[in-house]
Amino acid sequence: MGNTLLITKIEKNGKACIASALFQDKKLLEISLEAAGAGSILGNIYIGRVKNIVKNLNAAFIEIAPGKPCYYNLEDIRQPLYTKKINSPRMVQGDEVVVQVVQENSKSKPPKVSTNLNLAGKYLVVTSENCTLGISRKLDADTRERLRKALPFQPDGSFGVIVRTNAAAASTEELLAEYRRLEQEYLSLKEKAPHRTVFSCLKASLPEYLHALQSMDQRQLGRILTDDKALLGQIESYLEESQPEDLGKLSFYEDPLLSLNSLYSLGKRIQEALQERVWMKSGGYLVIQPTEALTVIDVNSGKSIAKKQVEEHHLKINLEAAGEIARQIRLRNISGIIIVDFIDMKDAHFKEMLLQSLRSAVRTDSVPVQVVGMTKLDLVEITRKKVKKTLAEQAKALF
C-alpha cells in the first residue's frame, strides 16, 4: 500500500500548528511542524540588498527585509541576477540582487541565501546558475539515460535542470509539461525582477506540508490523510493544479470518537522523538545529545547481555543501532556533523559490515547524508545537509 502522509492540526497551550508526518505502517519516519497561518521563509525568492561584505569570511550579508540580514557565501557566486548594480565587477555594498532562502535561521545563525535560484516541481528543478543537466543518483543507469533523452534541454548558459527521483514514474508528456511550466516561470521571474522594488518577495514557497508532498518519493507514497476540511481543500487544490495523478491518494478522515491525532498517537510520538534516550528491541539503547557544534550519539548494550561470542553480540547490537540512527536523524531532522560512538569491536570485517549497513540505512533519507568513515578512535563520522530547523527547534518555537 505504501507510506501514509498524515497532515493535521495540533493544538497545545493555546497554540496551533500543522503537522505533516510520514508513516510506514505505524512507524514514524519524518515529521515537520509549522505554526498555523505563519509560513516559513525557506525557499522564498526576494530582491535583497547587500548590507556589507565581510572579507575575512569571504561572505556578504544581504538583507531581504529591513533589519533582516542573511548570510551569503561569496565562494558560491556565479552569475547573480542584479536588479541594481554599483559600478564594480564584484558584489559590493548597496547592490540589489535576487536571492533565495536556502537555509532557515538556527539558534544564533541567520538564514542563508543563494543567488542560484531553484524552481521546483514534482519531477524537475530549474536552476539559474548551475546551467547543466543533472539526474538523481538514486536512479539506475538505464532510467537516467531514458530521462536524459526524453528532455529537450540543451545547455546554453541560461538555466539548468535537475531531474528528481520522482521522474522515474513519469510519462514523457508529464515531464515535458512540467519542463515547459518551470521554464516559463523562470523566464517570467527574470523579466519582472528588474521592475520590482528592493525587499519584494518575487516568489513565496509552498507551505511545509505541501512541500513535503511535492518532494516525497511518489513511488513509496500510498495515501495522503487529513481530518481538517480547510487543509483538505488546500491539498486538493494543490494536487489538481500540480499533481493531478495523486488526487486518488487523498482521503478525509472523519470519526467523532477518535481523532486522527489520537489514532496515530502523534503527540506521544513527538515527545518520544525529543527524548535523549532511545531503546532498541535488543535491549540496547542510544543516547542522542545535540551540542552547539555537532550531535553526539552513543550506542550502549543496556539490558542486552551475551555470555558467549561477545564480539558477534556487539555486532548485532551495532547493526540494529545503525538502522535506528538513520531513522532518528531523519525523524529529528538532525543536521551538520554527527559523531557516533558504537560499541567497540576489534574485528576489521565487522567494522566494515557496520559502515556498509549504516550507508545503506541512510539512503532512504530525503536529505543528503554522507557516512564519512571511522576515525582511529573508532568513532563514526556522518554529515547531513542542513536545510530546516531540527524537530526540537520546531517544537520549542511552537510549544
Short mmCIF file of N, CA and C in Angstrom, two decimals, residues 150-322:
data_model
loop_
_atom_site.label_atom_id
_atom_site.label_comp_id
_atom_site.label_asym_id
_atom_site.label_seq_id
_atom_site.Cartn_x
_atom_site.Cartn_y
_atom_site.Cartn_z
N ALA A 150 14.58 11.99 -22.97
CA ALA A 150 13.19 12.47 -23.00
C ALA A 150 13.08 13.99 -22.92
N LEU A 151 14.10 14.63 -22.35
CA LEU A 151 14.03 16.09 -22.15
C LEU A 151 14.63 16.85 -23.34
N PRO A 152 14.01 17.96 -23.74
CA PRO A 152 14.54 18.76 -24.85
C PRO A 152 15.64 19.72 -24.42
N PHE A 153 16.08 19.63 -23.16
CA PHE A 153 17.03 20.61 -22.61
C PHE A 153 18.37 20.57 -23.33
N GLN A 154 18.83 21.75 -23.76
CA GLN A 154 20.16 21.93 -24.34
C GLN A 154 20.88 23.01 -23.55
N PRO A 155 21.96 22.65 -22.84
CA PRO A 155 22.64 23.66 -22.02
C PRO A 155 23.20 24.81 -22.87
N ASP A 156 22.71 26.02 -22.59
CA ASP A 156 23.20 27.19 -23.33
C ASP A 156 23.60 28.32 -22.38
N GLY A 157 23.67 28.00 -21.06
CA GLY A 157 24.10 29.01 -20.09
C GLY A 157 22.98 29.85 -19.52
N SER A 158 21.73 29.62 -19.98
CA SER A 158 20.62 30.46 -19.48
C SER A 158 20.01 29.88 -18.20
N PHE A 159 19.95 28.57 -18.08
CA PHE A 159 19.48 27.91 -16.85
C PHE A 159 19.86 26.44 -16.91
N GLY A 160 19.70 25.75 -15.79
CA GLY A 160 19.98 24.32 -15.73
C GLY A 160 18.77 23.55 -15.27
N VAL A 161 18.84 22.22 -15.35
CA VAL A 161 17.73 21.36 -14.96
C VAL A 161 18.26 20.19 -14.11
N ILE A 162 17.57 19.92 -13.02
CA ILE A 162 17.85 18.74 -12.20
C ILE A 162 16.63 17.81 -12.30
N VAL A 163 16.88 16.55 -12.64
CA VAL A 163 15.81 15.57 -12.74
C VAL A 163 15.70 14.83 -11.41
N ARG A 164 14.54 14.88 -10.79
CA ARG A 164 14.34 14.31 -9.46
C ARG A 164 14.02 12.81 -9.55
N THR A 165 14.10 12.14 -8.41
CA THR A 165 13.83 10.69 -8.34
C THR A 165 12.42 10.37 -8.83
N ASN A 166 11.46 11.24 -8.54
CA ASN A 166 10.07 11.00 -8.94
C ASN A 166 9.89 10.89 -10.45
N ALA A 167 10.84 11.44 -11.22
CA ALA A 167 10.71 11.43 -12.67
C ALA A 167 10.70 10.02 -13.25
N ALA A 168 11.22 9.05 -12.50
CA ALA A 168 11.26 7.67 -12.99
C ALA A 168 9.87 7.13 -13.30
N ALA A 169 8.87 7.60 -12.57
CA ALA A 169 7.50 7.10 -12.75
C ALA A 169 6.68 7.98 -13.68
N ALA A 170 7.27 9.04 -14.22
CA ALA A 170 6.52 10.00 -15.05
C ALA A 170 6.56 9.60 -16.52
N SER A 171 5.49 9.95 -17.23
CA SER A 171 5.47 9.75 -18.68
C SER A 171 6.25 10.89 -19.33
N THR A 172 6.61 10.70 -20.59
CA THR A 172 7.32 11.76 -21.33
C THR A 172 6.47 13.02 -21.40
N GLU A 173 5.16 12.86 -21.56
CA GLU A 173 4.25 14.01 -21.65
C GLU A 173 4.24 14.79 -20.34
N GLU A 174 4.22 14.07 -19.21
CA GLU A 174 4.23 14.74 -17.90
C GLU A 174 5.53 15.50 -17.69
N LEU A 175 6.65 14.89 -18.08
CA LEU A 175 7.95 15.55 -17.94
C LEU A 175 8.02 16.82 -18.79
N LEU A 176 7.57 16.72 -20.03
CA LEU A 176 7.63 17.87 -20.93
C LEU A 176 6.73 19.01 -20.45
N ALA A 177 5.54 18.65 -19.96
CA ALA A 177 4.62 19.67 -19.48
C ALA A 177 5.22 20.42 -18.29
N GLU A 178 5.85 19.69 -17.35
CA GLU A 178 6.44 20.35 -16.19
C GLU A 178 7.68 21.16 -16.61
N TYR A 179 8.44 20.63 -17.53
CA TYR A 179 9.63 21.35 -18.02
C TYR A 179 9.24 22.71 -18.60
N ARG A 180 8.20 22.71 -19.44
CA ARG A 180 7.77 23.97 -20.07
C ARG A 180 7.20 24.94 -19.03
N ARG A 181 6.48 24.40 -18.03
CA ARG A 181 5.91 25.26 -16.99
C ARG A 181 7.00 25.93 -16.17
N LEU A 182 8.02 25.14 -15.75
CA LEU A 182 9.09 25.69 -14.93
C LEU A 182 9.98 26.64 -15.73
N GLU A 183 10.20 26.33 -17.00
CA GLU A 183 10.98 27.22 -17.86
C GLU A 183 10.29 28.58 -17.99
N GLN A 184 8.98 28.56 -18.22
CA GLN A 184 8.23 29.80 -18.36
C GLN A 184 8.20 30.58 -17.04
N GLU A 185 8.07 29.85 -15.92
CA GLU A 185 8.06 30.51 -14.61
C GLU A 185 9.40 31.21 -14.35
N TYR A 186 10.50 30.56 -14.73
CA TYR A 186 11.82 31.16 -14.51
C TYR A 186 12.03 32.38 -15.41
N LEU A 187 11.67 32.26 -16.68
CA LEU A 187 11.83 33.39 -17.61
C LEU A 187 10.97 34.57 -17.19
N SER A 188 9.76 34.29 -16.68
CA SER A 188 8.87 35.34 -16.21
C SER A 188 9.45 36.05 -14.99
N LEU A 189 10.04 35.26 -14.08
CA LEU A 189 10.66 35.83 -12.87
C LEU A 189 11.81 36.75 -13.26
N LYS A 190 12.65 36.31 -14.20
CA LYS A 190 13.78 37.13 -14.65
C LYS A 190 13.30 38.43 -15.29
N GLU A 191 12.19 38.34 -15.99
CA GLU A 191 11.68 39.51 -16.69
C GLU A 191 11.08 40.55 -15.75
N LYS A 192 10.38 40.08 -14.71
CA LYS A 192 9.71 41.03 -13.82
C LYS A 192 10.61 41.57 -12.72
N ALA A 193 11.70 40.85 -12.38
CA ALA A 193 12.55 41.25 -11.25
C ALA A 193 13.10 42.68 -11.37
N PRO A 194 13.61 43.12 -12.53
CA PRO A 194 14.17 44.48 -12.61
C PRO A 194 13.14 45.59 -12.39
N HIS A 195 11.86 45.26 -12.47
CA HIS A 195 10.81 46.28 -12.32
C HIS A 195 10.20 46.29 -10.91
N ARG A 196 10.74 45.43 -10.03
CA ARG A 196 10.22 45.38 -8.66
C ARG A 196 11.19 46.08 -7.71
N THR A 197 10.64 46.56 -6.59
CA THR A 197 11.46 47.30 -5.62
C THR A 197 12.21 46.33 -4.70
N VAL A 198 13.26 46.86 -4.08
CA VAL A 198 14.04 46.06 -3.15
C VAL A 198 13.17 45.54 -2.01
N PHE A 199 13.48 44.35 -1.53
CA PHE A 199 12.78 43.61 -0.47
C PHE A 199 11.47 42.98 -0.96
N SER A 200 11.15 43.11 -2.25
CA SER A 200 9.96 42.44 -2.77
C SER A 200 10.16 40.93 -2.72
N CYS A 201 9.09 40.21 -2.39
CA CYS A 201 9.10 38.75 -2.46
C CYS A 201 8.59 38.36 -3.85
N LEU A 202 9.49 37.86 -4.68
CA LEU A 202 9.12 37.51 -6.06
C LEU A 202 8.38 36.18 -6.14
N LYS A 203 8.68 35.30 -5.20
CA LYS A 203 8.01 34.00 -5.17
C LYS A 203 7.99 33.48 -3.75
N ALA A 204 6.81 33.14 -3.25
CA ALA A 204 6.68 32.55 -1.92
C ALA A 204 6.68 31.04 -2.05
N SER A 205 7.35 30.38 -1.13
CA SER A 205 7.43 28.92 -1.19
C SER A 205 6.11 28.30 -0.74
N LEU A 206 5.95 27.02 -1.04
CA LEU A 206 4.77 26.29 -0.59
C LEU A 206 4.81 26.13 0.93
N PRO A 207 3.64 26.03 1.58
CA PRO A 207 3.65 25.66 2.99
C PRO A 207 4.38 24.33 3.16
N GLU A 208 4.94 24.08 4.32
CA GLU A 208 5.77 22.90 4.54
C GLU A 208 5.03 21.60 4.23
N TYR A 209 3.74 21.53 4.57
CA TYR A 209 3.01 20.27 4.35
C TYR A 209 2.81 19.99 2.87
N LEU A 210 2.72 21.05 2.04
CA LEU A 210 2.62 20.84 0.59
C LEU A 210 4.00 20.60 -0.01
N HIS A 211 5.01 21.23 0.56
CA HIS A 211 6.38 20.99 0.10
C HIS A 211 6.78 19.53 0.36
N ALA A 212 6.37 19.00 1.52
CA ALA A 212 6.64 17.60 1.83
C ALA A 212 5.98 16.69 0.81
N LEU A 213 4.79 17.04 0.41
CA LEU A 213 4.04 16.27 -0.58
C LEU A 213 4.72 16.33 -1.95
N GLN A 214 5.22 17.49 -2.31
CA GLN A 214 5.90 17.67 -3.60
C GLN A 214 7.23 16.92 -3.66
N SER A 215 7.96 16.93 -2.54
CA SER A 215 9.32 16.38 -2.53
C SER A 215 9.37 14.88 -2.29
N MET A 216 8.28 14.30 -1.86
CA MET A 216 8.27 12.90 -1.48
C MET A 216 8.45 11.97 -2.68
N ASP A 217 9.11 10.84 -2.43
CA ASP A 217 9.23 9.81 -3.46
C ASP A 217 7.85 9.20 -3.67
N GLN A 218 7.23 9.55 -4.79
CA GLN A 218 5.83 9.16 -5.02
C GLN A 218 5.66 7.66 -5.20
N ARG A 219 6.75 6.96 -5.52
CA ARG A 219 6.65 5.50 -5.67
C ARG A 219 6.39 4.83 -4.33
N GLN A 220 6.75 5.52 -3.24
CA GLN A 220 6.57 4.96 -1.90
C GLN A 220 5.35 5.52 -1.18
N LEU A 221 4.68 6.52 -1.78
CA LEU A 221 3.54 7.15 -1.12
C LEU A 221 2.23 6.49 -1.55
N GLY A 222 1.54 5.90 -0.58
CA GLY A 222 0.29 5.22 -0.90
C GLY A 222 -0.95 6.02 -0.56
N ARG A 223 -0.86 6.88 0.48
CA ARG A 223 -2.06 7.58 0.95
C ARG A 223 -1.71 8.92 1.57
N ILE A 224 -2.58 9.91 1.33
CA ILE A 224 -2.49 11.23 1.96
C ILE A 224 -3.74 11.39 2.80
N LEU A 225 -3.58 11.62 4.09
CA LEU A 225 -4.72 11.59 5.01
C LEU A 225 -4.79 12.87 5.83
N THR A 226 -5.97 13.49 5.89
CA THR A 226 -6.17 14.67 6.74
C THR A 226 -7.56 14.61 7.36
N ASP A 227 -7.71 15.30 8.50
CA ASP A 227 -9.02 15.36 9.17
C ASP A 227 -9.49 16.80 9.31
N ASP A 228 -8.85 17.71 8.58
CA ASP A 228 -9.19 19.13 8.66
C ASP A 228 -9.72 19.58 7.29
N LYS A 229 -10.95 20.11 7.26
CA LYS A 229 -11.58 20.44 5.98
C LYS A 229 -10.88 21.57 5.24
N ALA A 230 -10.34 22.54 6.00
CA ALA A 230 -9.62 23.63 5.36
C ALA A 230 -8.34 23.11 4.70
N LEU A 231 -7.62 22.24 5.41
CA LEU A 231 -6.41 21.64 4.84
C LEU A 231 -6.77 20.75 3.65
N LEU A 232 -7.87 20.03 3.77
CA LEU A 232 -8.32 19.16 2.67
C LEU A 232 -8.50 19.98 1.39
N GLY A 233 -9.15 21.15 1.51
CA GLY A 233 -9.38 22.00 0.35
C GLY A 233 -8.08 22.50 -0.26
N GLN A 234 -7.11 22.87 0.60
CA GLN A 234 -5.84 23.39 0.10
C GLN A 234 -5.02 22.28 -0.57
N ILE A 235 -5.04 21.10 0.04
CA ILE A 235 -4.29 19.97 -0.55
C ILE A 235 -4.92 19.58 -1.88
N GLU A 236 -6.25 19.55 -1.91
CA GLU A 236 -6.98 19.19 -3.13
C GLU A 236 -6.67 20.17 -4.26
N SER A 237 -6.67 21.47 -3.94
CA SER A 237 -6.38 22.49 -4.95
C SER A 237 -4.96 22.34 -5.49
N TYR A 238 -4.02 22.09 -4.57
CA TYR A 238 -2.63 21.92 -4.99
C TYR A 238 -2.48 20.70 -5.90
N LEU A 239 -3.08 19.59 -5.51
CA LEU A 239 -2.97 18.36 -6.31
C LEU A 239 -3.61 18.53 -7.69
N GLU A 240 -4.77 19.18 -7.73
CA GLU A 240 -5.45 19.39 -9.01
C GLU A 240 -4.58 20.19 -9.97
N GLU A 241 -3.86 21.17 -9.43
CA GLU A 241 -3.05 22.06 -10.27
C GLU A 241 -1.70 21.45 -10.60
N SER A 242 -1.06 20.81 -9.61
CA SER A 242 0.34 20.39 -9.81
C SER A 242 0.57 18.89 -9.85
N GLN A 243 -0.25 18.11 -9.17
CA GLN A 243 -0.05 16.66 -9.14
C GLN A 243 -1.38 15.92 -9.29
N PRO A 244 -2.09 16.13 -10.40
CA PRO A 244 -3.42 15.53 -10.55
C PRO A 244 -3.42 14.00 -10.47
N GLU A 245 -2.29 13.39 -10.84
CA GLU A 245 -2.20 11.93 -10.80
C GLU A 245 -2.24 11.37 -9.38
N ASP A 246 -2.04 12.25 -8.36
CA ASP A 246 -2.03 11.80 -6.97
C ASP A 246 -3.34 12.11 -6.23
N LEU A 247 -4.30 12.67 -6.93
CA LEU A 247 -5.58 13.01 -6.28
C LEU A 247 -6.25 11.80 -5.66
N GLY A 248 -6.11 10.65 -6.30
CA GLY A 248 -6.75 9.44 -5.80
C GLY A 248 -6.17 8.94 -4.49
N LYS A 249 -5.00 9.47 -4.09
CA LYS A 249 -4.37 9.06 -2.83
C LYS A 249 -4.92 9.84 -1.63
N LEU A 250 -5.64 10.94 -1.91
CA LEU A 250 -6.12 11.83 -0.84
C LEU A 250 -7.40 11.30 -0.22
N SER A 251 -7.41 11.21 1.12
CA SER A 251 -8.60 10.75 1.86
C SER A 251 -8.88 11.70 3.01
N PHE A 252 -10.17 11.81 3.35
CA PHE A 252 -10.57 12.62 4.50
C PHE A 252 -10.97 11.68 5.63
N TYR A 253 -10.33 11.86 6.79
CA TYR A 253 -10.63 11.02 7.95
C TYR A 253 -11.68 11.71 8.81
N GLU A 254 -12.72 10.98 9.15
CA GLU A 254 -13.81 11.56 9.94
C GLU A 254 -14.34 10.53 10.92
N ASP A 255 -14.03 10.75 12.20
CA ASP A 255 -14.51 9.86 13.26
C ASP A 255 -14.68 10.70 14.53
N PRO A 256 -15.94 10.93 14.96
CA PRO A 256 -16.16 11.79 16.13
C PRO A 256 -15.62 11.19 17.44
N LEU A 257 -15.37 9.89 17.45
CA LEU A 257 -14.93 9.23 18.68
C LEU A 257 -13.41 9.14 18.80
N LEU A 258 -12.71 9.17 17.67
CA LEU A 258 -11.26 9.01 17.71
C LEU A 258 -10.61 9.94 16.68
N SER A 259 -9.88 10.94 17.17
CA SER A 259 -9.24 11.90 16.26
C SER A 259 -8.05 11.25 15.55
N LEU A 260 -7.65 11.86 14.46
CA LEU A 260 -6.50 11.38 13.70
C LEU A 260 -5.23 11.46 14.55
N ASN A 261 -5.14 12.54 15.32
CA ASN A 261 -4.02 12.73 16.24
C ASN A 261 -3.91 11.56 17.21
N SER A 262 -5.08 11.16 17.78
CA SER A 262 -5.11 10.05 18.74
C SER A 262 -4.86 8.71 18.06
N LEU A 263 -5.42 8.54 16.86
CA LEU A 263 -5.27 7.28 16.14
C LEU A 263 -3.81 6.97 15.89
N TYR A 264 -3.02 7.98 15.54
CA TYR A 264 -1.60 7.78 15.26
C TYR A 264 -0.70 8.18 16.43
N SER A 265 -1.30 8.55 17.57
CA SER A 265 -0.54 8.93 18.78
C SER A 265 0.54 9.96 18.46
N LEU A 266 0.14 11.01 17.71
CA LEU A 266 1.12 11.98 17.25
C LEU A 266 1.82 12.71 18.39
N GLY A 267 1.04 13.17 19.36
CA GLY A 267 1.63 13.90 20.48
C GLY A 267 2.68 13.07 21.20
N LYS A 268 2.34 11.80 21.43
CA LYS A 268 3.28 10.88 22.10
C LYS A 268 4.52 10.66 21.24
N ARG A 269 4.33 10.51 19.92
CA ARG A 269 5.47 10.27 19.02
C ARG A 269 6.42 11.47 19.01
N ILE A 270 5.87 12.67 19.05
CA ILE A 270 6.71 13.87 19.06
C ILE A 270 7.52 13.93 20.35
N GLN A 271 6.87 13.63 21.48
CA GLN A 271 7.57 13.63 22.76
C GLN A 271 8.69 12.60 22.78
N GLU A 272 8.44 11.42 22.21
CA GLU A 272 9.46 10.37 22.16
C GLU A 272 10.65 10.81 21.29
N ALA A 273 10.34 11.54 20.22
CA ALA A 273 11.40 12.00 19.30
C ALA A 273 12.22 13.14 19.89
N LEU A 274 11.80 13.67 21.02
CA LEU A 274 12.55 14.75 21.68
C LEU A 274 13.36 14.23 22.87
N GLN A 275 13.17 12.95 23.20
CA GLN A 275 13.88 12.40 24.35
C GLN A 275 15.32 12.05 24.01
N GLU A 276 16.16 12.10 25.01
CA GLU A 276 17.59 11.84 24.82
C GLU A 276 17.86 10.36 24.59
N ARG A 277 17.12 9.48 25.27
CA ARG A 277 17.38 8.04 25.20
C ARG A 277 16.38 7.34 24.30
N VAL A 278 16.89 6.44 23.45
CA VAL A 278 16.04 5.66 22.54
C VAL A 278 16.34 4.19 22.75
N TRP A 279 15.34 3.43 23.20
CA TRP A 279 15.53 2.00 23.43
C TRP A 279 15.35 1.22 22.14
N MET A 280 16.12 0.12 22.01
CA MET A 280 16.01 -0.76 20.84
C MET A 280 15.47 -2.12 21.27
N LYS A 281 15.02 -2.91 20.31
CA LYS A 281 14.40 -4.21 20.62
C LYS A 281 15.36 -5.16 21.33
N SER A 282 16.63 -5.05 21.02
CA SER A 282 17.63 -5.96 21.61
C SER A 282 17.84 -5.72 23.10
N GLY A 283 17.38 -4.56 23.60
CA GLY A 283 17.66 -4.16 24.97
C GLY A 283 18.75 -3.10 25.03
N GLY A 284 19.44 -2.89 23.91
CA GLY A 284 20.40 -1.80 23.84
C GLY A 284 19.69 -0.47 23.67
N TYR A 285 20.44 0.62 23.77
CA TYR A 285 19.81 1.93 23.62
C TYR A 285 20.80 2.95 23.07
N LEU A 286 20.25 4.03 22.52
CA LEU A 286 21.03 5.16 22.03
C LEU A 286 20.87 6.33 22.98
N VAL A 287 21.92 7.13 23.11
CA VAL A 287 21.83 8.41 23.81
C VAL A 287 22.19 9.48 22.78
N ILE A 288 21.24 10.36 22.49
CA ILE A 288 21.41 11.39 21.46
C ILE A 288 21.52 12.74 22.13
N GLN A 289 22.69 13.38 21.96
CA GLN A 289 22.97 14.64 22.65
C GLN A 289 23.44 15.71 21.66
N PRO A 290 22.55 16.67 21.32
CA PRO A 290 22.97 17.79 20.45
C PRO A 290 23.83 18.78 21.24
N THR A 291 24.87 19.30 20.60
CA THR A 291 25.67 20.38 21.18
C THR A 291 25.65 21.54 20.19
N GLU A 292 26.33 22.61 20.53
CA GLU A 292 26.35 23.79 19.65
C GLU A 292 27.00 23.46 18.31
N ALA A 293 28.07 22.65 18.34
CA ALA A 293 28.85 22.40 17.12
C ALA A 293 28.46 21.14 16.38
N LEU A 294 27.98 20.12 17.10
CA LEU A 294 27.69 18.84 16.47
C LEU A 294 26.73 18.04 17.35
N THR A 295 26.33 16.87 16.84
CA THR A 295 25.47 15.97 17.61
C THR A 295 26.23 14.69 17.91
N VAL A 296 26.19 14.25 19.15
CA VAL A 296 26.89 13.03 19.57
C VAL A 296 25.84 11.95 19.86
N ILE A 297 26.08 10.76 19.29
CA ILE A 297 25.19 9.62 19.55
C ILE A 297 26.03 8.48 20.12
N ASP A 298 25.62 8.00 21.29
CA ASP A 298 26.34 6.93 21.97
C ASP A 298 25.49 5.66 21.94
N VAL A 299 26.10 4.55 21.53
CA VAL A 299 25.40 3.26 21.46
C VAL A 299 25.79 2.45 22.69
N ASN A 300 24.79 1.95 23.42
CA ASN A 300 25.03 1.18 24.65
C ASN A 300 24.34 -0.17 24.57
N SER A 301 24.97 -1.19 25.19
CA SER A 301 24.38 -2.53 25.18
C SER A 301 23.19 -2.63 26.12
N GLY A 302 23.14 -1.79 27.16
CA GLY A 302 21.98 -1.74 28.04
C GLY A 302 21.63 -3.07 28.68
N LYS A 303 20.39 -3.52 28.45
CA LYS A 303 19.90 -4.77 29.05
C LYS A 303 20.28 -6.00 28.24
N SER A 304 20.95 -5.76 27.12
CA SER A 304 21.33 -6.87 26.24
C SER A 304 22.66 -7.46 26.71
N ILE A 305 22.63 -8.71 27.15
CA ILE A 305 23.82 -9.33 27.73
C ILE A 305 24.14 -10.62 26.99
N ALA A 306 25.41 -10.79 26.63
CA ALA A 306 25.85 -12.02 25.94
C ALA A 306 26.85 -12.75 26.83
N LYS A 307 26.60 -14.04 27.04
CA LYS A 307 27.52 -14.84 27.83
C LYS A 307 28.65 -15.39 26.97
N LYS A 308 28.35 -15.61 25.68
CA LYS A 308 29.35 -16.14 24.75
C LYS A 308 29.35 -15.30 23.48
N GLN A 309 30.40 -15.43 22.69
CA GLN A 309 30.53 -14.74 21.41
C GLN A 309 30.22 -13.24 21.55
N VAL A 310 30.97 -12.62 22.44
CA VAL A 310 30.74 -11.22 22.77
C VAL A 310 30.87 -10.31 21.54
N GLU A 311 31.91 -10.55 20.70
CA GLU A 311 32.14 -9.72 19.53
C GLU A 311 30.95 -9.77 18.56
N GLU A 312 30.42 -11.00 18.33
CA GLU A 312 29.26 -11.16 17.44
C GLU A 312 28.03 -10.49 18.03
N HIS A 313 27.92 -10.55 19.35
CA HIS A 313 26.79 -9.91 20.03
C HIS A 313 26.85 -8.39 19.88
N HIS A 314 28.05 -7.85 20.02
CA HIS A 314 28.22 -6.41 19.85
C HIS A 314 27.91 -5.99 18.42
N LEU A 315 28.30 -6.82 17.45
CA LEU A 315 27.99 -6.53 16.05
C LEU A 315 26.48 -6.47 15.84
N LYS A 316 25.76 -7.43 16.43
CA LYS A 316 24.30 -7.48 16.29
C LYS A 316 23.67 -6.20 16.82
N ILE A 317 24.11 -5.74 18.00
CA ILE A 317 23.55 -4.51 18.58
C ILE A 317 23.92 -3.30 17.71
N ASN A 318 25.16 -3.26 17.24
CA ASN A 318 25.61 -2.14 16.40
C ASN A 318 24.84 -2.07 15.09
N LEU A 319 24.55 -3.22 14.48
CA LEU A 319 23.79 -3.23 13.23
C LEU A 319 22.36 -2.74 13.45
N GLU A 320 21.76 -3.14 14.57
CA GLU A 320 20.42 -2.64 14.91
C GLU A 320 20.49 -1.13 15.14
N ALA A 321 21.56 -0.69 15.83
CA ALA A 321 21.73 0.73 16.12
C ALA A 321 21.91 1.54 14.84
N ALA A 322 22.58 0.99 13.84
CA ALA A 322 22.80 1.70 12.58
C ALA A 322 21.47 2.05 11.92
#
